[in-house]
Coordinates of C-alpha atoms and ligand atoms in Angstrom, one line a residue:
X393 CA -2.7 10.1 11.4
X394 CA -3.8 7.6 14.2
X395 CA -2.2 8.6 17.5
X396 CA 0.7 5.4 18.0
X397 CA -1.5 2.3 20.0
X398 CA -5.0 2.6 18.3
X399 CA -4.2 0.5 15.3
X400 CA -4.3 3.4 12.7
X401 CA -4.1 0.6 10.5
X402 CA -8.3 -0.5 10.8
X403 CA -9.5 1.8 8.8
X404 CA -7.0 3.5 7.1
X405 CA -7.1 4.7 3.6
X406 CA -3.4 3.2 2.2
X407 CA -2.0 4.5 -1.1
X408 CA 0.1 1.9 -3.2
X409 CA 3.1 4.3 -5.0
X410 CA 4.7 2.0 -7.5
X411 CA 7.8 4.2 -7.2
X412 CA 9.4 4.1 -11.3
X413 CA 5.7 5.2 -12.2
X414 CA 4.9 8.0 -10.0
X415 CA 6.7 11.1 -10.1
X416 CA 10.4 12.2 -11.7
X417 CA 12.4 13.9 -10.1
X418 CA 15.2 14.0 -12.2
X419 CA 13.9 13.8 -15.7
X420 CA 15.6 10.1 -16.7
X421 CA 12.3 8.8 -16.9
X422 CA 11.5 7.0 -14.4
X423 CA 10.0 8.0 -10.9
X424 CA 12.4 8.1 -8.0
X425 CA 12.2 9.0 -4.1
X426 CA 12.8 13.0 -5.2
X427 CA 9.9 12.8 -7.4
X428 CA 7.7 11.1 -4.7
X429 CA 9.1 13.4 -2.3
X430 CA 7.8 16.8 -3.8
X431 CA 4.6 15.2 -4.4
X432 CA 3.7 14.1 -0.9
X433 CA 1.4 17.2 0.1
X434 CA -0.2 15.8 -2.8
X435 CA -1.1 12.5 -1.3
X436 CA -1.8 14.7 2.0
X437 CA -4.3 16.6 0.1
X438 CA -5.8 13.9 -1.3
X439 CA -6.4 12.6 2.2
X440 CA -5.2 8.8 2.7
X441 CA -3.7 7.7 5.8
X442 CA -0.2 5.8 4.5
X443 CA 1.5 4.5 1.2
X444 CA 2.7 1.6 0.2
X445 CA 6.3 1.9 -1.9
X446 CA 6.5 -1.0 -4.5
X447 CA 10.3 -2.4 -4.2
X448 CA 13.2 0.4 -4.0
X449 CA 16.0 -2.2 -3.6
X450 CA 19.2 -2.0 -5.5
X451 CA 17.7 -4.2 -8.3
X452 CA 18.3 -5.1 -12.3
X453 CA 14.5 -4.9 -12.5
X454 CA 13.8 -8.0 -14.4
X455 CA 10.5 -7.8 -12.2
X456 CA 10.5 -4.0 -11.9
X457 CA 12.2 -4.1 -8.4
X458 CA 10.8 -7.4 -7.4
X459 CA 13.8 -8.9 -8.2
X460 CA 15.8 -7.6 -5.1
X461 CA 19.9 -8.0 -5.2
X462 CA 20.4 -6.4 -1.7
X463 CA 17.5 -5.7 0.7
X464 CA 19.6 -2.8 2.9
X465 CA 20.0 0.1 0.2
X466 CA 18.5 1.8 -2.6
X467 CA 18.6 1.5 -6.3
X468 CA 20.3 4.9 -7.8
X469 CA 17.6 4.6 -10.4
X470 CA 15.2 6.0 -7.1
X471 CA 17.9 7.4 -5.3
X472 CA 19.6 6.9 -1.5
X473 CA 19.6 5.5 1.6
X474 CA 20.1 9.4 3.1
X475 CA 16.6 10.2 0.3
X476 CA 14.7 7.0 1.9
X477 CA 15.5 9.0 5.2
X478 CA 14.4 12.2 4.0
X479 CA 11.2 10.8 2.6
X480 CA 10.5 9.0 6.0
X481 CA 10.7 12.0 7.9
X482 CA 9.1 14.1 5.4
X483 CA 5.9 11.9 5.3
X484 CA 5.7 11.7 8.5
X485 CA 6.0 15.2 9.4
X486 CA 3.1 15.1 7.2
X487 CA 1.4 12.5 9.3
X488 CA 1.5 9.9 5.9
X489 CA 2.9 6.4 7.2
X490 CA 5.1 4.8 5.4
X491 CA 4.6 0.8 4.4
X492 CA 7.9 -0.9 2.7
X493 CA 7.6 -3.7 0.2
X494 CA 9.6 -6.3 1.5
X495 CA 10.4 -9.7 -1.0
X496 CA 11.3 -12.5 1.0
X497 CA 10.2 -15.8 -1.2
X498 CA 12.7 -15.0 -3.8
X499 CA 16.0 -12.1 -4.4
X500 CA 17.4 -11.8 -7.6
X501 CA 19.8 -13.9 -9.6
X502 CA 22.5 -10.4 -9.2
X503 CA 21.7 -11.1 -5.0
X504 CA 25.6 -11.9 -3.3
X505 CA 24.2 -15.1 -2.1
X506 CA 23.0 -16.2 -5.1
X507 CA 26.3 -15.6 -6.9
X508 CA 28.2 -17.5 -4.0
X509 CA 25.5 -20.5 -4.3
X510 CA 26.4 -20.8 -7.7
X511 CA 30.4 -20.4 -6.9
X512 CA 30.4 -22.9 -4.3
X513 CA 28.8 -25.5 -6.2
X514 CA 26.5 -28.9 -5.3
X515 CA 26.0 -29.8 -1.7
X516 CA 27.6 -26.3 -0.2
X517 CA 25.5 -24.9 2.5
X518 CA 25.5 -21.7 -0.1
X519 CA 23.3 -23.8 -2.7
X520 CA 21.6 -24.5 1.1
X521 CA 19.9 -21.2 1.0
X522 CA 17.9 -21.6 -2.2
X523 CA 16.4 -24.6 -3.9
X524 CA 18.7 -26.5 -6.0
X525 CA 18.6 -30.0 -6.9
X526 CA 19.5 -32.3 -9.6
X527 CA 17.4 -33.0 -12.5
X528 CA 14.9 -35.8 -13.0
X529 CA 15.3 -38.3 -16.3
X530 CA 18.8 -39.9 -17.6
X531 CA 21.5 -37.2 -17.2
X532 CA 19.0 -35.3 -15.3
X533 CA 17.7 -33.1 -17.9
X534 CA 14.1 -33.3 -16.4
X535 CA 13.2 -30.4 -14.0
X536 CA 13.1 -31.9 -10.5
X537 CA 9.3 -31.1 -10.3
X538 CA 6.6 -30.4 -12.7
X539 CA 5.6 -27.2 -11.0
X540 CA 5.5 -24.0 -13.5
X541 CA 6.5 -21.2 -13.1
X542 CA 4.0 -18.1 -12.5
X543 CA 5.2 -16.1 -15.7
X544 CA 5.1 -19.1 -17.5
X545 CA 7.8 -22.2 -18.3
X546 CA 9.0 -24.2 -15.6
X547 CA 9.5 -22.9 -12.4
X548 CA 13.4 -24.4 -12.7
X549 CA 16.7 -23.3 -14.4
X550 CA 19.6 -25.6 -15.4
X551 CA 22.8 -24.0 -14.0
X552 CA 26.4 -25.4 -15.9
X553 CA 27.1 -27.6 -13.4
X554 CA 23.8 -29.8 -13.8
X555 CA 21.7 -28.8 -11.2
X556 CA 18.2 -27.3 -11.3
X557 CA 17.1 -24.0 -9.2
X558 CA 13.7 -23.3 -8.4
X559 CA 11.9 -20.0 -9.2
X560 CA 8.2 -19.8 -8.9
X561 CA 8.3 -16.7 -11.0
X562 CA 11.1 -15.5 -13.2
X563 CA 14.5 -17.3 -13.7
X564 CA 16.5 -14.0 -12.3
X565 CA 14.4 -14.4 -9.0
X566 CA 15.3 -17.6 -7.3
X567 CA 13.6 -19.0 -4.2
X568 CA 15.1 -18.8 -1.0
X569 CA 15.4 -22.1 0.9
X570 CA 13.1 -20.5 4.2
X571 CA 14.3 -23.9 6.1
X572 CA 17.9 -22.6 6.0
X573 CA 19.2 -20.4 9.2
X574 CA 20.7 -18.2 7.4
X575 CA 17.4 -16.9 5.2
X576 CA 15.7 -17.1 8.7
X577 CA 18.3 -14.6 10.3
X578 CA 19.3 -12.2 7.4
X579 CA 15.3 -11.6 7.0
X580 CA 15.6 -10.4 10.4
X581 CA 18.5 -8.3 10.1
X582 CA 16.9 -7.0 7.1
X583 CA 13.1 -5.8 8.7
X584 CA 15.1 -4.3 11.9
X585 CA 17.1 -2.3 9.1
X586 CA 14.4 -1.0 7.9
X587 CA 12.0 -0.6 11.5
X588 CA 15.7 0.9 13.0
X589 CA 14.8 3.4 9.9
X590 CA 11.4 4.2 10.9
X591 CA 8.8 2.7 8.8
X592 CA 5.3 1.6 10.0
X593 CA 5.1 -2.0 7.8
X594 CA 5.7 -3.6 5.6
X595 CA 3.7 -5.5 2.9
X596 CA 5.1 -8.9 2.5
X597 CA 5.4 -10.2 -1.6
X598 CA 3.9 -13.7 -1.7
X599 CA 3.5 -14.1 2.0
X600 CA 1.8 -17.7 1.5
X601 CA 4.6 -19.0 -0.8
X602 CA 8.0 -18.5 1.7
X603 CA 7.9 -22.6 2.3
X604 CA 7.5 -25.3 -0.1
X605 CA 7.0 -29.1 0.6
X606 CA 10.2 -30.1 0.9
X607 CA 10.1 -33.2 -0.4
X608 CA 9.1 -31.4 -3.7
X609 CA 6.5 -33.7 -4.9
X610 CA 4.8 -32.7 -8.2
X611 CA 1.5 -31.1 -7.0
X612 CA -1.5 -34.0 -6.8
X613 CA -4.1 -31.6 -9.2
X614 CA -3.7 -31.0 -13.0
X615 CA -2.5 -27.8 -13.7
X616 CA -4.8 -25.0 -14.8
X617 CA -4.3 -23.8 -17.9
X618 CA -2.1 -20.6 -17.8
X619 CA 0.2 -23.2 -15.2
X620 CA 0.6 -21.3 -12.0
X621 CA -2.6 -21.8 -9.6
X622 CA -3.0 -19.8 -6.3
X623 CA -4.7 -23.3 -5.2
X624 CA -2.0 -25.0 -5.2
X625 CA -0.5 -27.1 -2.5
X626 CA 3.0 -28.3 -2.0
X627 CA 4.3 -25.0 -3.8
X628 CA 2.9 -22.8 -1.2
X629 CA 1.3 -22.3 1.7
X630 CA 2.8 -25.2 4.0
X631 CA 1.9 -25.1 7.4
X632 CA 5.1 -24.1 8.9
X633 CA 5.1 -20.4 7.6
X634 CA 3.1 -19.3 10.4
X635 CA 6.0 -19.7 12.6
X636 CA 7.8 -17.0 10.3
X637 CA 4.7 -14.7 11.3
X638 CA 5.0 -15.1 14.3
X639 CA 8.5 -14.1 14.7
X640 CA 8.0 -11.0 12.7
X641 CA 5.2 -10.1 14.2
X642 CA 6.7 -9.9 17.6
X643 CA 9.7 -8.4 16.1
X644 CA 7.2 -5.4 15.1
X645 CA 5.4 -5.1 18.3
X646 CA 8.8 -5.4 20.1
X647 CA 9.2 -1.4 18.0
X648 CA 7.2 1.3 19.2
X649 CA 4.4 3.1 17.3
X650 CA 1.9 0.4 16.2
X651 CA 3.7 -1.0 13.1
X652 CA 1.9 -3.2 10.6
X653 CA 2.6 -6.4 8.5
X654 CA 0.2 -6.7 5.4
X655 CA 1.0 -10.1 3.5
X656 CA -0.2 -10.5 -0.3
X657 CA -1.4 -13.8 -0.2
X658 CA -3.7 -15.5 -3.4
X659 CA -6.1 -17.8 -2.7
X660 CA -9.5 -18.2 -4.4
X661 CA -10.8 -19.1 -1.5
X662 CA -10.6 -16.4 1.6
X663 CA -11.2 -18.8 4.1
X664 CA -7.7 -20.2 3.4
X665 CA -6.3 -16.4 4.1
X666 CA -7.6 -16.4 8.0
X667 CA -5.3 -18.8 9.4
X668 CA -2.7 -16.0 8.5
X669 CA -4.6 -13.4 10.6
X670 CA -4.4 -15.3 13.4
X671 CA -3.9 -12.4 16.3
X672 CA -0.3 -13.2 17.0
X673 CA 0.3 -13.2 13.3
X674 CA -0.4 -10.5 10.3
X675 CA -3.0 -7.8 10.8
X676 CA -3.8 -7.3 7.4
X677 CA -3.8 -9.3 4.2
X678 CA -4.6 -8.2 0.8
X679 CA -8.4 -9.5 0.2
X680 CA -8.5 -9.6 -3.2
X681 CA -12.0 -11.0 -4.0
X682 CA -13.4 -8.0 -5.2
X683 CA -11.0 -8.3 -8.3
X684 CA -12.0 -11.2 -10.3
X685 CA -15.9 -9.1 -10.2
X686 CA -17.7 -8.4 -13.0
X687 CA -19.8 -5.6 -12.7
X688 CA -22.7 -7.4 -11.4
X689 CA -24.7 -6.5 -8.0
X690 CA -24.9 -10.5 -6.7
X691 CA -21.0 -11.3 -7.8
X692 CA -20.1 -8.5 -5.4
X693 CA -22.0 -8.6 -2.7
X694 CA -21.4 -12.4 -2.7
X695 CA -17.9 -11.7 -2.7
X696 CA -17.8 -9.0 0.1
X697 CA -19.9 -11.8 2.2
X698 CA -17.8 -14.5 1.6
X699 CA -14.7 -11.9 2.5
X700 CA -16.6 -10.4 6.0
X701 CA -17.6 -14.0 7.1
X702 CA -14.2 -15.3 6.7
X703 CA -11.5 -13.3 7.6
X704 CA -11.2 -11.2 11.1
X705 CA -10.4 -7.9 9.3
X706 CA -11.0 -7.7 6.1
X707 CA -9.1 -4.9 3.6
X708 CA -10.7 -3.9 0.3
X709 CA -8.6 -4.0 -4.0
X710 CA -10.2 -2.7 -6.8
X711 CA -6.7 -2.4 -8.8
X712 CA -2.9 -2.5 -8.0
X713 CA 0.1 -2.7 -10.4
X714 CA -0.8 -6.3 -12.1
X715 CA -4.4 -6.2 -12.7
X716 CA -6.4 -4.6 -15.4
X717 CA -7.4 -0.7 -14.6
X718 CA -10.7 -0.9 -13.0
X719 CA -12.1 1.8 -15.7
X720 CA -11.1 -0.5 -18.7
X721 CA -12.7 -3.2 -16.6
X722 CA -16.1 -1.7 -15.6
X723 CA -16.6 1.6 -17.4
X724 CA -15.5 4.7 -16.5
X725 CA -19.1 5.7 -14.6
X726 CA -19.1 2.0 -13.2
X727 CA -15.6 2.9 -11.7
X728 CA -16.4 5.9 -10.2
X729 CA -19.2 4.1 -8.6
X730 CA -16.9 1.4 -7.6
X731 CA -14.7 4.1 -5.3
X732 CA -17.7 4.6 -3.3
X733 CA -18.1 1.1 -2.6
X734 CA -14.6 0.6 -1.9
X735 CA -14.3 3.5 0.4
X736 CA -17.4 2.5 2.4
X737 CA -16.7 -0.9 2.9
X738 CA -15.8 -1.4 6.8
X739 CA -11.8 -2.2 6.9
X740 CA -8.8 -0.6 5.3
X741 CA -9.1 0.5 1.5
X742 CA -5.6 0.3 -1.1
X743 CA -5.9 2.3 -3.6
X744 CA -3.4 1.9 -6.5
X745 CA -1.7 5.1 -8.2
X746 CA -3.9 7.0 -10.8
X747 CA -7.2 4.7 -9.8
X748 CA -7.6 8.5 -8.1
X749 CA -7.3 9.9 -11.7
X750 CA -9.3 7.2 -12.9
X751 CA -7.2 6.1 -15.7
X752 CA -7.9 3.2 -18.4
X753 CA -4.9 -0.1 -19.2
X754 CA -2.8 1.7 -21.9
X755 CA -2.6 -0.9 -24.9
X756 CA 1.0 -0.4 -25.7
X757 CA 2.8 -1.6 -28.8
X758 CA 4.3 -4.5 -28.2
X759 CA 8.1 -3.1 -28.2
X760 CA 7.4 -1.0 -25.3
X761 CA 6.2 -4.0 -23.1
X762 CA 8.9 -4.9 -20.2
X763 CA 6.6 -7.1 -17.9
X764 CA 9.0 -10.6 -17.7
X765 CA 5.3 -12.0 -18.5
X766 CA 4.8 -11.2 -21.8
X767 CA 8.5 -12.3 -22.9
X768 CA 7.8 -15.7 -21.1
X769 CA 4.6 -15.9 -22.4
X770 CA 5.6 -15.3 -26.2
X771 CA 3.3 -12.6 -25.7
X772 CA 0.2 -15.1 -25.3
X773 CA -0.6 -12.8 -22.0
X774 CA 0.7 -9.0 -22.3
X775 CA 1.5 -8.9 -18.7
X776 CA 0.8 -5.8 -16.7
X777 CA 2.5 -3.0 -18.6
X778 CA -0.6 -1.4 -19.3
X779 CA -1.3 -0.6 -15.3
X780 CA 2.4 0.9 -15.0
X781 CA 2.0 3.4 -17.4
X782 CA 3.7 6.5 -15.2
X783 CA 0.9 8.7 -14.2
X784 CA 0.3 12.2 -15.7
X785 CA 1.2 15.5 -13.1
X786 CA 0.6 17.9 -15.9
X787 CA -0.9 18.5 -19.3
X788 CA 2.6 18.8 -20.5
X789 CA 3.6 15.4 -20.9
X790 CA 7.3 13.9 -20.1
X791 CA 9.3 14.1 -22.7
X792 CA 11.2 10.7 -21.2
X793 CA 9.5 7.9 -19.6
X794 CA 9.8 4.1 -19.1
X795 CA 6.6 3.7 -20.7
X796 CA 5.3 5.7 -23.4
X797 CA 2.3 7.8 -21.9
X798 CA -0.9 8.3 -24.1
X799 CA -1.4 11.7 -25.7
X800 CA -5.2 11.8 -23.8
X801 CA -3.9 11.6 -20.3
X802 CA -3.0 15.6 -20.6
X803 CA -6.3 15.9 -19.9
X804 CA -6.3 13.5 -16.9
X805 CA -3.6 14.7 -15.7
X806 CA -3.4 16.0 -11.7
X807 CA -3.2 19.2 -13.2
X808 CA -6.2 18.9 -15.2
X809 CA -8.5 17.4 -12.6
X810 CA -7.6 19.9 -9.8
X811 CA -9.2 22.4 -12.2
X812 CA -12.4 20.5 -12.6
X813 CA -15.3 19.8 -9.6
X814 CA -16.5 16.8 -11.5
X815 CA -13.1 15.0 -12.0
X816 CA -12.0 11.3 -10.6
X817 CA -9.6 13.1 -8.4
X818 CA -12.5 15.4 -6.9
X819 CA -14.3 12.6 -6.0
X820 CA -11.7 10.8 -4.6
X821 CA -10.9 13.5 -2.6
X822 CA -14.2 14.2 -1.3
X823 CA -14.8 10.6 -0.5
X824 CA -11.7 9.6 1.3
X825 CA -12.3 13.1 3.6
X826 CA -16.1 11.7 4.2
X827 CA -15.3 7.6 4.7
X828 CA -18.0 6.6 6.9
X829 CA -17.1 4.4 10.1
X830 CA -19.6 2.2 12.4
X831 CA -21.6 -0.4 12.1
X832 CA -21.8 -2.2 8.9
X833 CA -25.3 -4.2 7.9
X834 CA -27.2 -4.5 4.7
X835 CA -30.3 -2.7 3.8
X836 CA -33.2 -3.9 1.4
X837 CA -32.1 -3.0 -2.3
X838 CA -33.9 -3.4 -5.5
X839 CA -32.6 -6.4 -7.4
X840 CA -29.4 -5.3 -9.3
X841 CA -28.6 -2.8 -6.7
X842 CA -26.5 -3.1 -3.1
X843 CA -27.0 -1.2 0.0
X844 CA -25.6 -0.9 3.1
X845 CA -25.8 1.1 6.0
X846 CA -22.1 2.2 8.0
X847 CA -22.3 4.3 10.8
X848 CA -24.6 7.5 10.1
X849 CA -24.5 7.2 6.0
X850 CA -26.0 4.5 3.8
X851 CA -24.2 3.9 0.5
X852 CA -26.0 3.1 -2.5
X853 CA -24.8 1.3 -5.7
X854 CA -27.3 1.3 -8.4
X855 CA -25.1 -1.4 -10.1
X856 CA -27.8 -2.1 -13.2
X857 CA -31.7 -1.5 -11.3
X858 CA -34.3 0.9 -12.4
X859 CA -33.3 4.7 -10.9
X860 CA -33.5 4.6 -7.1
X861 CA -34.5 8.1 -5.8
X862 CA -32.4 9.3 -2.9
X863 CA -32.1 12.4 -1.0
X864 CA -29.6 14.3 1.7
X865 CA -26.5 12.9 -0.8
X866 CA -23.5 13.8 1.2
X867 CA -21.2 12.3 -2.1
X868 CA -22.3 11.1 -5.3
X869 CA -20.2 9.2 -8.1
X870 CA -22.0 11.6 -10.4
X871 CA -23.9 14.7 -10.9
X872 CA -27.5 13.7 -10.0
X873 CA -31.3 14.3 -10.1
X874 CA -34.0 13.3 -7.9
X875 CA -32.6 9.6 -8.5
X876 CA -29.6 7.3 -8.6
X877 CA -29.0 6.1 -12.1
X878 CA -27.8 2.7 -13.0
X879 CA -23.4 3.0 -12.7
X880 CA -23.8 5.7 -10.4
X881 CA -23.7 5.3 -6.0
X882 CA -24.1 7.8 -3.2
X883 CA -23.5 8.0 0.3
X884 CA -27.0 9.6 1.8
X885 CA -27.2 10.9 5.8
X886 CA -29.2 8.3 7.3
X887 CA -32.6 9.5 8.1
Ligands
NOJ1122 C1 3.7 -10.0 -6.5 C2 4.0 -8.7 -7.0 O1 2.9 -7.8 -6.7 C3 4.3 -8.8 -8.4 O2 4.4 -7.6 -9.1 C4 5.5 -9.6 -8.6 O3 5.8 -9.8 -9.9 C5 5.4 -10.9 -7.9 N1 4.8 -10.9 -6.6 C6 6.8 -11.6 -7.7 O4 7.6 -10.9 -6.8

């Protein structure tokens, strides 16, 4: 860990625990702060820098925690407020920082406010804190908008009384109102709460989305199809966010010990990410270019251009909890290949739970799904079940768990892969103790292949070229000859 003042945060390795998936410590089948607890020499071992807890807020979990009902404690399902402490100090006894999730464009529909909102009815600074309005059409049966919601259906709810809420993604998560006071000052109440508590950031659920137009117009493009866009532009991103970011971000530097605000924020484009970087706002933002890439040498090292060129820092995805594991999507050699790239690329690296164990999308039967998508979606998308699958600790499988975990992952289980030089987790390992630093520029490469050089290594990604032969390998994806195969990278010593 980065001594406090030398923004640990540049270059750190950070390790995305999505907390009801990672460990159990109580056997009810579902991971909780014990569970995470035990295993943090693990993530020491494994050698990253922080982690990033998905949502631990008391919550119904219609969006698996995202769906926040009070923002100062912990759900029993995890644990308690004194466990949260415990972990803190734990982790960073262990020199692991700690990143929180915080939710602030929505809570859930069980959040006090929301149940006084509906109490106090039409007009009552209560309905003030969220979105309602009357309906469009005769007896206002119309949404008030014709934005959709991002699980699918409109992005409003009819309440008894008439009026229409928004939600931009499920109906249990209304938006908050970000123009009213109150959501201004409880936000702050809510990250000193947690910075009073000790924790080095927090990454910030759809940082671009916290304001909308407020005169609600319909949005001027045609909707894709699928509805929700991360293009759009009177849902999201309105210009007057960036005085949220600025607040926060002096109310972390106002706290001791380098503390760090990491927004997720979706745009196609990254040049529409920087304005959030701006140096009195965020550090970091999730870049998450490198997601939508085939396995294909110009897609990638177009997208990592377009990333370095446009943004100030740039941080580097290859999976998180609702994408498509990166093995199901390039091949299990492919992702191997892929850490190496990742974890050479100049800037911080996420890396989602289990990418270190490289496992594959579970295809579960369709009774076990819980992803608010698929029930939306009448199961036209399966949502993102198959990345939550809880990850394996031992060739004994749980006998309980949220999700039903696949007979094969015994043998890719932690366990397993300790045993064996030539697993996922070995290579991981290695990697994330031998991350290169310096000076990133590209070197000549066969066509179908990328190379760089970064400080005193070069890393080499035969993505689909003839073999490239390479010597002095400090770590390869795979055992190799005289010659980098195609799906396979290295880092070589620079001569
Ligand atoms: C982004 C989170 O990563 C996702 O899991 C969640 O469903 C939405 N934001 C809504 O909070």
């Amino acid at each position: 860990m980065a001594p406090p003042g030398t923004e640990w945060w540049r270059s750190a390795s950070i390790y995305q625990v999505y907390l009801r998936s990672f460990a159990d410590g109580n056997g009810d089948g579902v991971g909780d702060i014990a569970g995470l607890r035990a295993r943090l020499p693990y993530l020491r071992d494994l050698g990253v820098d922080a982690l990033w807890i998905a949502p631990w807020y008391p919550s119904p979990m219609a969006d698996g925690g995202y769906d926040v009902a009070d923002y100062c404690d912990i759900d029993p399902l995890f644990g308690t407020l004194a466990a949260a402490d415990a972990l803190l100090a734990d982790a960073h006894e262990l020199r692991l920082r700690v990143v929180l999730d915080i939710v602030p464009n929505h809570c859930s529909n069980r959040h006090r406010w929301f149940a006084e909102a509906l109490a106090a009815g039409p007009g009552s600074p209560e309905r003030g804190r969220f979105w309602f309005r009357p309906g469009r059409g005769p007896n206002g049966e119309e949404p008030p908008n014709d934005w959709p919601s991002h699980f699918g259906g409109p992005a409003w709810t009819r309440v008894a009384d008439g009026e229409w809420y928004l939600h931009l993604f499920a109906p249990e998560q209304p938006d908050f109102n970000w123009e009213s006071p109150d959501v201004v000052a409880e936000f702050e109440r809510i990250l000193r709460f947690w910075l009073d508590r000790g924790v080095d950031g927090f990454r910030i659920d759809v940082a671009h989305g916290l304001l909308k137009d407020a005169t609600l117009a319909d949005e001027p493009e045609p909707f894709p199809a699928g509805g929700f866009s991360s293009d759009w532009r009177t849902a999201i991103d309105q210009p007057g966010v960036h005085e949220i970011y600025r607040d926060w971000r002096r109310l972390v530097g106002s706290y001791p010990g380098d503390r760090v605000l990491v927004g997720e924020i979706v745009f196609t484009s990254q040049a529409r990410v920087a304005p959030y970087l701006r140096p009195d706002e965020l550090q970091l933002a999730f870049n998450f270019s490198l997601l939508s890439q085939e396995w294909d040498a110009g897609a990638i090292r177009a997208s990592i251009d377009e990333s370095l060129a446009a943004l100030p820092i740039v941080t580097w995805v290859l999976e998180n909890h609702d994408v498509t594991r990166l093995v199901t999507r390039f091949g299990e050699r492919e992702a191997r290949a892929a850490a190496l790239l990742l974890l050479a690329l100049p800037g911080p690296a996420f890396i989602y739970q289990g990418q270190e164990l490289g496992l594959e999308e579970v295809d579960l039967p369709d009774e076990s799904r819980q992803d608010p998508i698929f029930r939306r979606s009448n199961g036209e998308r399966l949502g993102r079940d198959g990345c939550r699958v809880p990850i394996p600790w031992s060739r004994e499988l749980p006998e309980r768990s949220w999700l039903p975990v696949p007979a094969e992952w015994a043998e890719r289980s932690v366990e397993a892969q300790l045993d064996d030089d030539t697993s996922f987790l070995a290579l991981y390992t290695r990697a994330l103790r031998a991350r290169p630093r310096g000076r990133f520029a590209w070197l000549e490469a066969p066509d179908g292949a990328l190379a760089f050089e970064r400080g005193d290594l070069t890393c080499v990604v035969n993505v689909a070229a003839a073999p490239i032969p390479v010597a002095d390998v400090v770590v390869a994806s795979e055992e190799l000859g005289e010659a980098l195969p195609p799906g396979a990278a290295a880092w070589v010593r620079r001569a």
